[in-house]
Amino acid sequence: MTVTRREFLGAGAALAGARTVHGFPAIAQRRALRVGVFVSEVDAQGVDELVGPYVSQMRVGLELAASEINAMGGVLGRSVEFVYRDDGGSPPSQAATEALLDNEGCEAIVSGFPMASPRVLTARMNASTASVPLVHGFWTDGSYCSP
């Protein structure tokens, strides 16, 4: 059997195309969007006795949000995953922030404490240096604001 040059080049192009397609991951195989979360399991600074219950509610809310977002296809096709780190009730150190950003590969940081608190100021400066967004929520749920 004789193979023509056209058939040979066609087979070579098909083989090269097949190797290229195999090199691209499917959308479903994209890595998750990892979001770092600083929480305080204890109130080492004596700032607030409600830290424990607040942290558990924060975890429940974040996991609920992640499940809803992931059920709708994620963020730009990427599932959302939270990585929790206990700050020990004191400001997260630069090492703790770097651990979330470098070691865990987090692309954003979430904190539930007010932006001016010492717990967030350190993380905010470190996240800003790394050009990573830091999102925080306010926790004025009625115990601090009365009608």
Tab-separated table of N, CA and C in Angstrom:
chain	number	residue	atom	x	y	z
A	1	MET	N	0.843	-1.168	0.000
A	1	MET	CA	0.000	0.000	0.000
A	1	MET	C	0.892	1.235	0.000
A	2	THR	N	0.596	2.155	-0.869
A	2	THR	CA	1.372	3.370	-1.006
A	2	THR	C	0.625	4.515	-0.321
A	3	VAL	N	1.346	5.280	0.496
A	3	VAL	CA	0.765	6.440	1.178
A	3	VAL	C	1.229	7.688	0.447
A	4	THR	N	0.268	8.500	0.060
A	4	THR	CA	0.620	9.735	-0.631
A	4	THR	C	1.070	10.774	0.378
A	5	ARG	N	1.714	11.787	-0.127
A	5	ARG	CA	2.180	12.873	0.736
A	5	ARG	C	0.994	13.570	1.401
A	6	ARG	N	-0.084	13.753	0.693
A	6	ARG	CA	-1.278	14.402	1.236
A	6	ARG	C	-1.854	13.583	2.396
A	7	GLU	N	-1.935	12.268	2.259
A	7	GLU	CA	-2.439	11.407	3.322
A	7	GLU	C	-1.499	11.434	4.532
A	8	PHE	N	-0.209	11.410	4.277
A	8	PHE	CA	0.781	11.446	5.349
A	8	PHE	C	0.667	12.743	6.152
A	9	LEU	N	0.587	13.897	5.458
A	9	LEU	CA	0.461	15.191	6.136
A	9	LEU	C	-0.867	15.292	6.881
A	10	GLY	N	-1.927	14.758	6.291
A	10	GLY	CA	-3.237	14.769	6.956
A	10	GLY	C	-3.215	13.966	8.243
A	11	ALA	N	-2.595	12.783	8.203
A	11	ALA	CA	-2.493	11.951	9.401
A	11	ALA	C	-1.634	12.636	10.461
A	12	GLY	N	-0.551	13.281	10.032
A	12	GLY	CA	0.309	14.005	10.971
A	12	GLY	C	-0.419	15.168	11.625
A	13	ALA	N	-1.210	15.898	10.845
A	13	ALA	CA	-1.982	17.019	11.392
A	13	ALA	C	-3.030	16.519	12.378
A	14	ALA	N	-3.682	15.404	12.064
A	14	ALA	CA	-4.682	14.838	12.969
A	14	ALA	C	-4.037	14.403	14.281
A	15	LEU	N	-2.881	13.791	14.205
A	15	LEU	CA	-2.168	13.360	15.403
A	15	LEU	C	-1.742	14.561	16.249
A	16	ALA	N	-1.229	15.596	15.605
A	16	ALA	CA	-0.821	16.810	16.328
A	16	ALA	C	-2.030	17.467	16.980
A	17	GLY	N	-3.151	17.506	16.282
A	17	GLY	CA	-4.373	18.084	16.842
A	17	GLY	C	-4.867	17.299	18.039
A	18	ALA	N	-4.791	15.975	17.961
A	18	ALA	CA	-5.223	15.135	19.076
A	18	ALA	C	-4.342	15.361	20.300
A	19	ARG	N	-3.054	15.533	20.121
A	19	ARG	CA	-2.152	15.789	21.248
A	19	ARG	C	-2.438	17.147	21.871
A	20	THR	N	-2.776	18.125	21.057
A	20	THR	CA	-3.068	19.462	21.568
A	20	THR	C	-4.344	19.462	22.391
A	21	VAL	N	-5.398	18.811	21.909
A	21	VAL	CA	-6.675	18.776	22.619
A	21	VAL	C	-6.510	18.085	23.965
A	22	HIS	N	-5.708	17.055	24.025
A	22	HIS	CA	-5.498	16.332	25.273
A	22	HIS	C	-4.814	17.220	26.313
A	23	GLY	N	-4.072	18.213	25.890
A	23	GLY	CA	-3.340	19.080	26.809
A	23	GLY	C	-4.187	20.124	27.502
A	24	PHE	N	-5.425	20.347	27.061
A	24	PHE	CA	-6.285	21.353	27.672
A	24	PHE	C	-7.278	20.685	28.606
A	25	PRO	N	-7.353	21.112	29.870
A	25	PRO	CA	-8.306	20.500	30.793
A	25	PRO	C	-9.734	20.932	30.472
A	26	ALA	N	-10.663	20.093	30.813
A	26	ALA	CA	-12.074	20.431	30.622
A	26	ALA	C	-12.459	21.514	31.617
A	27	ILE	N	-13.524	22.228	31.322
A	27	ILE	CA	-13.968	23.301	32.217
A	27	ILE	C	-14.276	22.745	33.599
A	28	ALA	N	-14.872	21.561	33.656
A	28	ALA	CA	-15.221	20.971	34.949
A	28	ALA	C	-13.984	20.624	35.771
A	29	GLN	N	-12.830	20.542	35.148
A	29	GLN	CA	-11.615	20.189	35.863
A	29	GLN	C	-10.817	21.412	36.301
A	30	ARG	N	-11.352	22.596	36.121
A	30	ARG	CA	-10.647	23.799	36.576
A	30	ARG	C	-10.471	23.742	38.082
A	31	ARG	N	-9.408	24.358	38.541
A	31	ARG	CA	-9.194	24.373	39.983
A	31	ARG	C	-10.206	25.293	40.644
A	32	ALA	N	-10.511	24.993	41.870
A	32	ALA	CA	-11.516	25.752	42.609
A	32	ALA	C	-11.006	27.152	42.931
A	33	LEU	N	-11.927	28.082	43.066
A	33	LEU	CA	-11.618	29.434	43.527
A	33	LEU	C	-11.533	29.349	45.045
A	34	ARG	N	-10.333	29.420	45.568
A	34	ARG	CA	-10.121	29.276	47.008
A	34	ARG	C	-10.129	30.647	47.674
A	35	VAL	N	-10.941	30.759	48.716
A	35	VAL	CA	-11.082	32.008	49.457
A	35	VAL	C	-10.659	31.743	50.898
A	36	GLY	N	-9.670	32.497	51.366
A	36	GLY	CA	-9.197	32.354	52.736
A	36	GLY	C	-10.110	33.080	53.704
A	37	VAL	N	-10.342	32.473	54.868
A	37	VAL	CA	-11.221	33.061	55.877
A	37	VAL	C	-10.487	33.073	57.208
A	38	PHE	N	-10.323	34.268	57.782
A	38	PHE	CA	-9.769	34.380	59.127
A	38	PHE	C	-10.916	34.329	60.122
A	39	VAL	N	-10.827	33.411	61.063
A	39	VAL	CA	-11.823	33.312	62.122
A	39	VAL	C	-11.086	33.283	63.454
A	40	SER	N	-11.799	33.595	64.527
A	40	SER	CA	-11.239	33.526	65.874
A	40	SER	C	-12.055	32.517	66.660
A	41	GLU	N	-11.439	31.424	67.003
A	41	GLU	CA	-12.128	30.424	67.814
A	41	GLU	C	-12.173	30.863	69.277
A	42	VAL	N	-11.249	31.732	69.673
A	42	VAL	CA	-11.209	32.252	71.037
A	42	VAL	C	-11.070	33.768	70.972
A	43	ASP	N	-11.453	34.420	72.056
A	43	ASP	CA	-11.324	35.875	72.130
A	43	ASP	C	-10.179	36.209	73.075
A	44	ALA	N	-8.962	36.091	72.588
A	44	ALA	CA	-7.773	36.307	73.412
A	44	ALA	C	-7.620	37.753	73.852
A	45	GLN	N	-8.201	38.688	73.109
A	45	GLN	CA	-8.049	40.099	73.452
A	45	GLN	C	-9.155	40.601	74.376
A	46	GLY	N	-10.153	39.772	74.654
A	46	GLY	CA	-11.240	40.189	75.522
A	46	GLY	C	-12.120	41.253	74.905
A	47	VAL	N	-12.202	41.291	73.590
A	47	VAL	CA	-12.978	42.322	72.908
A	47	VAL	C	-14.458	42.006	72.922
A	48	ASP	N	-14.819	40.764	72.723
A	48	ASP	CA	-16.229	40.428	72.589
A	48	ASP	C	-16.485	39.001	73.031
A	49	GLU	N	-17.478	38.842	73.892
A	49	GLU	CA	-17.828	37.509	74.376
A	49	GLU	C	-18.630	36.713	73.350
A	50	LEU	N	-19.046	37.339	72.274
A	50	LEU	CA	-19.864	36.669	71.263
A	50	LEU	C	-19.051	36.089	70.115
A	51	VAL	N	-17.735	36.031	70.249
A	51	VAL	CA	-16.894	35.569	69.145
A	51	VAL	C	-17.233	34.138	68.748
A	52	GLY	N	-17.342	33.228	69.717
A	52	GLY	CA	-17.615	31.825	69.412
A	52	GLY	C	-18.887	31.620	68.608
A	53	PRO	N	-20.041	32.093	69.110
A	53	PRO	CA	-21.281	31.926	68.338
A	53	PRO	C	-21.234	32.641	66.988
A	54	TYR	N	-20.586	33.780	66.943
A	54	TYR	CA	-20.494	34.520	65.682
A	54	TYR	C	-19.717	33.727	64.640
A	55	VAL	N	-18.604	33.120	65.055
A	55	VAL	CA	-17.771	32.361	64.123
A	55	VAL	C	-18.537	31.166	63.572
A	56	SER	N	-19.289	30.470	64.431
A	56	SER	CA	-20.041	29.314	63.930
A	56	SER	C	-21.099	29.752	62.926
A	57	GLN	N	-21.755	30.884	63.170
A	57	GLN	CA	-22.743	31.391	62.209
A	57	GLN	C	-22.081	31.848	60.918
A	58	MET	N	-20.890	32.415	61.030
A	58	MET	CA	-20.161	32.845	59.837
A	58	MET	C	-19.818	31.640	58.965
A	59	ARG	N	-19.360	30.564	59.591
A	59	ARG	CA	-19.039	29.342	58.842
A	59	ARG	C	-20.277	28.791	58.136
A	60	VAL	N	-21.388	28.738	58.851
A	60	VAL	CA	-22.629	28.226	58.260
A	60	VAL	C	-23.029	29.082	57.063
A	61	GLY	N	-22.963	30.393	57.219
A	61	GLY	CA	-23.328	31.295	56.123
A	61	GLY	C	-22.418	31.153	54.916
A	62	LEU	N	-21.115	31.046	55.155
A	62	LEU	CA	-20.171	30.900	54.043
A	62	LEU	C	-20.364	29.576	53.317
A	63	GLU	N	-20.565	28.497	54.059
A	63	GLU	CA	-20.761	27.195	53.415
A	63	GLU	C	-22.079	27.159	52.643
A	64	LEU	N	-23.109	27.815	53.170
A	64	LEU	CA	-24.378	27.906	52.445
A	64	LEU	C	-24.188	28.689	51.152
A	65	ALA	N	-23.478	29.805	51.237
A	65	ALA	CA	-23.214	30.606	50.031
A	65	ALA	C	-22.420	29.799	49.012
A	66	ALA	N	-21.406	29.069	49.466
A	66	ALA	CA	-20.593	28.261	48.548
A	66	ALA	C	-21.437	27.196	47.870
A	67	SER	N	-22.312	26.537	48.631
A	67	SER	CA	-23.133	25.487	48.017
A	67	SER	C	-24.100	26.070	46.995
A	68	GLU	N	-24.664	27.244	47.279
A	68	GLU	CA	-25.570	27.882	46.315
A	68	GLU	C	-24.819	28.343	45.068
A	69	ILE	N	-23.668	28.945	45.258
A	69	ILE	CA	-22.874	29.419	44.115
A	69	ILE	C	-22.424	28.241	43.262
A	70	ASN	N	-21.951	27.183	43.906
A	70	ASN	CA	-21.476	26.015	43.164
A	70	ASN	C	-22.617	25.307	42.441
A	71	ALA	N	-23.820	25.305	43.037
A	71	ALA	CA	-24.975	24.689	42.381
A	71	ALA	C	-25.359	25.439	41.107
A	72	MET	N	-25.045	26.735	41.062
A	72	MET	CA	-25.355	27.541	39.870
A	72	MET	C	-24.195	27.570	38.881
A	73	GLY	N	-23.178	26.768	39.096
A	73	GLY	CA	-22.075	26.705	38.146
A	73	GLY	C	-20.809	27.389	38.601
A	74	GLY	N	-20.796	27.907	39.815
A	74	GLY	CA	-19.592	28.533	40.346
A	74	GLY	C	-19.384	29.946	39.838
A	75	VAL	N	-18.175	30.427	39.982
A	75	VAL	CA	-17.781	31.760	39.533
A	75	VAL	C	-16.947	31.582	38.271
A	76	LEU	N	-17.500	32.003	37.151
A	76	LEU	CA	-16.843	31.822	35.850
A	76	LEU	C	-16.451	30.359	35.634
A	77	GLY	N	-17.348	29.463	36.042
A	77	GLY	CA	-17.118	28.042	35.843
A	77	GLY	C	-16.248	27.380	36.891
A	78	ARG	N	-15.803	28.131	37.892
A	78	ARG	CA	-14.948	27.576	38.951
A	78	ARG	C	-15.746	27.440	40.238
A	79	SER	N	-15.631	26.288	40.881
A	79	SER	CA	-16.318	26.106	42.152
A	79	SER	C	-15.633	26.953	43.225
A	80	VAL	N	-16.394	27.315	44.251
A	80	VAL	CA	-15.877	28.139	45.348
A	80	VAL	C	-15.596	27.234	46.541
A	81	GLU	N	-14.466	27.453	47.170
A	81	GLU	CA	-14.057	26.653	48.318
A	81	GLU	C	-13.432	27.596	49.348
A	82	PHE	N	-13.843	27.459	50.608
A	82	PHE	CA	-13.312	28.306	51.671
A	82	PHE	C	-12.240	27.562	52.457
A	83	VAL	N	-11.168	28.272	52.800
A	83	VAL	CA	-10.069	27.728	53.601
A	83	VAL	C	-10.034	28.539	54.893
A	84	TYR	N	-10.320	27.894	56.020
A	84	TYR	CA	-10.410	28.587	57.300
A	84	TYR	C	-9.080	28.542	58.047
A	85	ARG	N	-8.747	29.679	58.673
A	85	ARG	CA	-7.561	29.761	59.523
A	85	ARG	C	-7.945	30.497	60.798
A	86	ASP	N	-7.635	29.899	61.934
A	86	ASP	CA	-7.892	30.522	63.228
A	86	ASP	C	-6.789	31.533	63.497
A	87	ASP	N	-7.185	32.773	63.776
A	87	ASP	CA	-6.172	33.797	64.047
A	87	ASP	C	-5.801	33.847	65.525
A	88	GLY	N	-6.353	32.932	66.323
A	88	GLY	CA	-5.989	32.867	67.735
A	88	GLY	C	-6.506	34.031	68.551
A	89	GLY	N	-7.453	34.778	68.027
A	89	GLY	CA	-8.011	35.901	68.751
A	89	GLY	C	-7.151	37.139	68.720
A	90	SER	N	-6.137	37.134	67.899
A	90	SER	CA	-5.278	38.308	67.774
A	90	SER	C	-5.081	38.603	66.292
A	91	PRO	N	-4.493	39.746	65.967
A	91	PRO	CA	-4.329	40.071	64.545
A	91	PRO	C	-3.562	38.983	63.798
A	92	PRO	N	-4.075	38.582	62.639
A	92	PRO	CA	-3.349	37.583	61.851
A	92	PRO	C	-1.993	38.136	61.432
A	93	SER	N	-0.976	37.356	61.621
A	93	SER	CA	0.365	37.805	61.279
A	93	SER	C	0.565	37.771	59.776
A	94	GLN	N	1.641	38.368	59.360
A	94	GLN	CA	1.968	38.331	57.941
A	94	GLN	C	2.177	36.887	57.507
A	95	ALA	N	2.745	36.072	58.382
A	95	ALA	CA	2.966	34.660	58.043
A	95	ALA	C	1.639	33.947	57.816
A	96	ALA	N	0.622	34.261	58.643
A	96	ALA	CA	-0.685	33.628	58.472
A	96	ALA	C	-1.336	34.058	57.164
A	97	THR	N	-1.202	35.341	56.834
A	97	THR	CA	-1.761	35.829	55.573
A	97	THR	C	-1.036	35.200	54.399
A	98	GLU	N	0.281	35.140	54.486
A	98	GLU	CA	1.057	34.530	53.403
A	98	GLU	C	0.740	33.051	53.262
A	99	ALA	N	0.442	32.379	54.380
A	99	ALA	CA	0.088	30.959	54.304
A	99	ALA	C	-1.182	30.769	53.490
A	100	LEU	N	-2.158	31.650	53.698
A	100	LEU	CA	-3.392	31.550	52.916
A	100	LEU	C	-3.147	31.863	51.449
A	101	LEU	N	-2.333	32.872	51.192
A	101	LEU	CA	-2.126	33.300	49.809
A	101	LEU	C	-1.170	32.382	49.060
A	102	ASP	N	-0.054	32.039	49.675
A	102	ASP	CA	0.972	31.258	48.981
A	102	ASP	C	0.764	29.752	49.121
A	103	ASN	N	0.671	29.278	50.354
A	103	ASN	CA	0.580	27.833	50.582
A	103	ASN	C	-0.768	27.263	50.169
A	104	GLU	N	-1.840	27.983	50.466
A	104	GLU	CA	-3.181	27.484	50.162
A	104	GLU	C	-3.680	27.943	48.799
A	105	GLY	N	-3.013	28.915	48.194
A	105	GLY	CA	-3.416	29.386	46.873
A	105	GLY	C	-4.715	30.174	46.867
A	106	CYS	N	-5.014	30.864	47.964
A	106	CYS	CA	-6.251	31.651	48.035
A	106	CYS	C	-6.130	32.897	47.166
A	107	GLU	N	-7.219	33.223	46.496
A	107	GLU	CA	-7.232	34.380	45.605
A	107	GLU	C	-8.004	35.551	46.188
A	108	ALA	N	-8.540	35.379	47.387
A	108	ALA	CA	-9.239	36.441	48.106
A	108	ALA	C	-9.253	36.047	49.578
A	109	ILE	N	-9.501	37.027	50.432
A	109	ILE	CA	-9.583	36.778	51.871
A	109	ILE	C	-10.877	37.390	52.380
A	110	VAL	N	-11.526	36.677	53.299
A	110	VAL	CA	-12.761	37.150	53.916
A	110	VAL	C	-12.532	37.220	55.415
A	111	SER	N	-13.046	38.275	56.029
A	111	SER	CA	-13.010	38.396	57.476
A	111	SER	C	-14.337	38.959	57.926
A	112	GLY	N	-14.793	38.517	59.068
A	112	GLY	CA	-16.072	38.991	59.560
A	112	GLY	C	-15.961	40.114	60.559
A	113	PHE	N	-14.766	40.553	60.834
A	113	PHE	CA	-14.593	41.593	61.832
A	113	PHE	C	-14.558	42.960	61.173
A	114	PRO	N	-14.965	44.014	61.898
A	114	PRO	CA	-14.967	45.353	61.313
A	114	PRO	C	-13.599	45.736	60.758
A	115	MET	N	-13.612	46.495	59.681
A	115	MET	CA	-12.394	46.817	58.940
A	115	MET	C	-11.358	47.556	59.782
A	116	ALA	N	-11.771	48.295	60.797
A	116	ALA	CA	-10.816	49.057	61.599
A	116	ALA	C	-10.273	48.253	62.776
A	117	SER	N	-10.755	47.025	62.963
A	117	SER	CA	-10.283	46.248	64.108
A	117	SER	C	-8.844	45.799	63.878
A	118	PRO	N	-8.092	45.616	64.965
A	118	PRO	CA	-6.706	45.153	64.817
A	118	PRO	C	-6.618	43.822	64.086
A	119	ARG	N	-7.672	43.004	64.196
A	119	ARG	CA	-7.666	41.700	63.533
A	119	ARG	C	-7.632	41.838	62.019
A	120	VAL	N	-8.214	42.887	61.506
A	120	VAL	CA	-8.317	43.029	60.052
A	120	VAL	C	-7.240	43.951	59.493
A	121	LEU	N	-6.780	44.914	60.284
A	121	LEU	CA	-5.799	45.872	59.772
A	121	LEU	C	-4.543	45.187	59.239
A	122	THR	N	-4.009	44.236	59.994
A	122	THR	CA	-2.799	43.540	59.555
A	122	THR	C	-3.061	42.746	58.287
A	123	ALA	N	-4.158	42.000	58.270
A	123	ALA	CA	-4.491	41.202	57.081
A	123	ALA	C	-4.742	42.103	55.884
A	124	ARG	N	-5.387	43.254	56.121
A	124	ARG	CA	-5.679	44.174	55.018
A	124	ARG	C	-4.394	44.705	54.394
A	125	MET	N	-3.428	45.065	55.227
A	125	MET	CA	-2.158	45.571	54.692
A	125	MET	C	-1.425	44.485	53.902
A	126	ASN	N	-1.405	43.267	54.431
A	126	ASN	CA	-0.716	42.174	53.745
A	126	ASN	C	-1.427	41.790	52.452
A	127	ALA	N	-2.747	41.777	52.463
A	127	ALA	CA	-3.501	41.444	51.253
A	127	ALA	C	-3.323	42.528	50.200
A	128	SER	N	-3.284	43.775	50.643
A	128	SER	CA	-3.090	44.883	49.706
A	128	SER	C	-1.732	44.787	49.028
A	129	THR	N	-0.718	44.437	49.797
A	129	THR	CA	0.622	44.274	49.233
A	129	THR	C	0.636	43.174	48.178
A	130	ALA	N	-0.142	42.115	48.406
A	130	ALA	CA	-0.194	40.986	47.472
A	130	ALA	C	-1.222	41.197	46.363
A	131	SER	N	-1.891	42.362	46.340
A	131	SER	CA	-2.934	42.670	45.349
A	131	SER	C	-4.061	41.642	45.368
A	132	VAL	N	-4.484	41.275	46.572
A	132	VAL	CA	-5.571	40.318	46.759
A	132	VAL	C	-6.708	41.036	47.477
A	133	PRO	N	-7.948	40.878	47.006
A	133	PRO	CA	-9.059	41.551	47.679
A	133	PRO	C	-9.331	40.960	49.057
A	134	LEU	N	-9.635	41.830	50.009
A	134	LEU	CA	-10.049	41.416	51.338
A	134	LEU	C	-11.461	41.938	51.547
A	135	VAL	N	-12.391	41.037	51.767
A	135	VAL	CA	-13.799	41.391	51.931
A	135	VAL	C	-14.167	41.144	53.384
A	136	HIS	N	-14.933	42.037	53.951
A	136	HIS	CA	-15.350	41.847	55.338
A	136	HIS	C	-16.818	42.184	55.470
A	137	GLY	N	-17.408	41.660	56.531
A	137	GLY	CA	-18.813	41.946	56.807
A	137	GLY	C	-18.940	42.671	58.124
A	138	PHE	N	-20.029	43.378	58.259
A	138	PHE	CA	-20.307	44.042	59.528
A	138	PHE	C	-21.152	43.115	60.375
A	139	TRP	N	-20.957	43.154	61.644
A	139	TRP	CA	-21.719	42.262	62.506
A	139	TRP	C	-22.541	43.040	63.528
A	140	THR	N	-23.251	44.007	63.039
A	140	THR	CA	-24.179	44.767	63.871
A	140	THR	C	-25.553	44.135	63.705
A	141	ASP	N	-25.811	43.123	64.501
A	141	ASP	CA	-27.011	42.309	64.337
A	141	ASP	C	-28.102	42.620	65.346
A	142	GLY	N	-28.041	43.726	66.009
A	142	GLY	CA	-29.055	44.050	66.996
A	142	GLY	C	-28.476	44.148	68.389
A	143	SER	N	-27.423	43.387	68.662
A	143	SER	CA	-26.827	43.478	69.985
A	143	SER	C	-26.028	44.769	70.119
A	144	TYR	N	-25.672	45.374	68.993
A	144	TYR	CA	-24.938	46.636	69.008
A	144	TYR	C	-25.795	47.792	68.522
A	145	CYS	N	-26.827	47.487	67.787
A	145	CYS	CA	-27.719	48.529	67.265
A	145	CYS	C	-29.114	48.278	67.802
A	146	SER	N	-29.654	49.221	68.492
A	146	SER	CA	-31.013	49.041	69.007
A	146	SER	C	-31.947	49.991	68.271
A	147	PRO	N	-33.217	49.612	68.186
A	147	PRO	CA	-34.168	50.468	67.438
A	147	PRO	C	-34.389	51.824	68.063
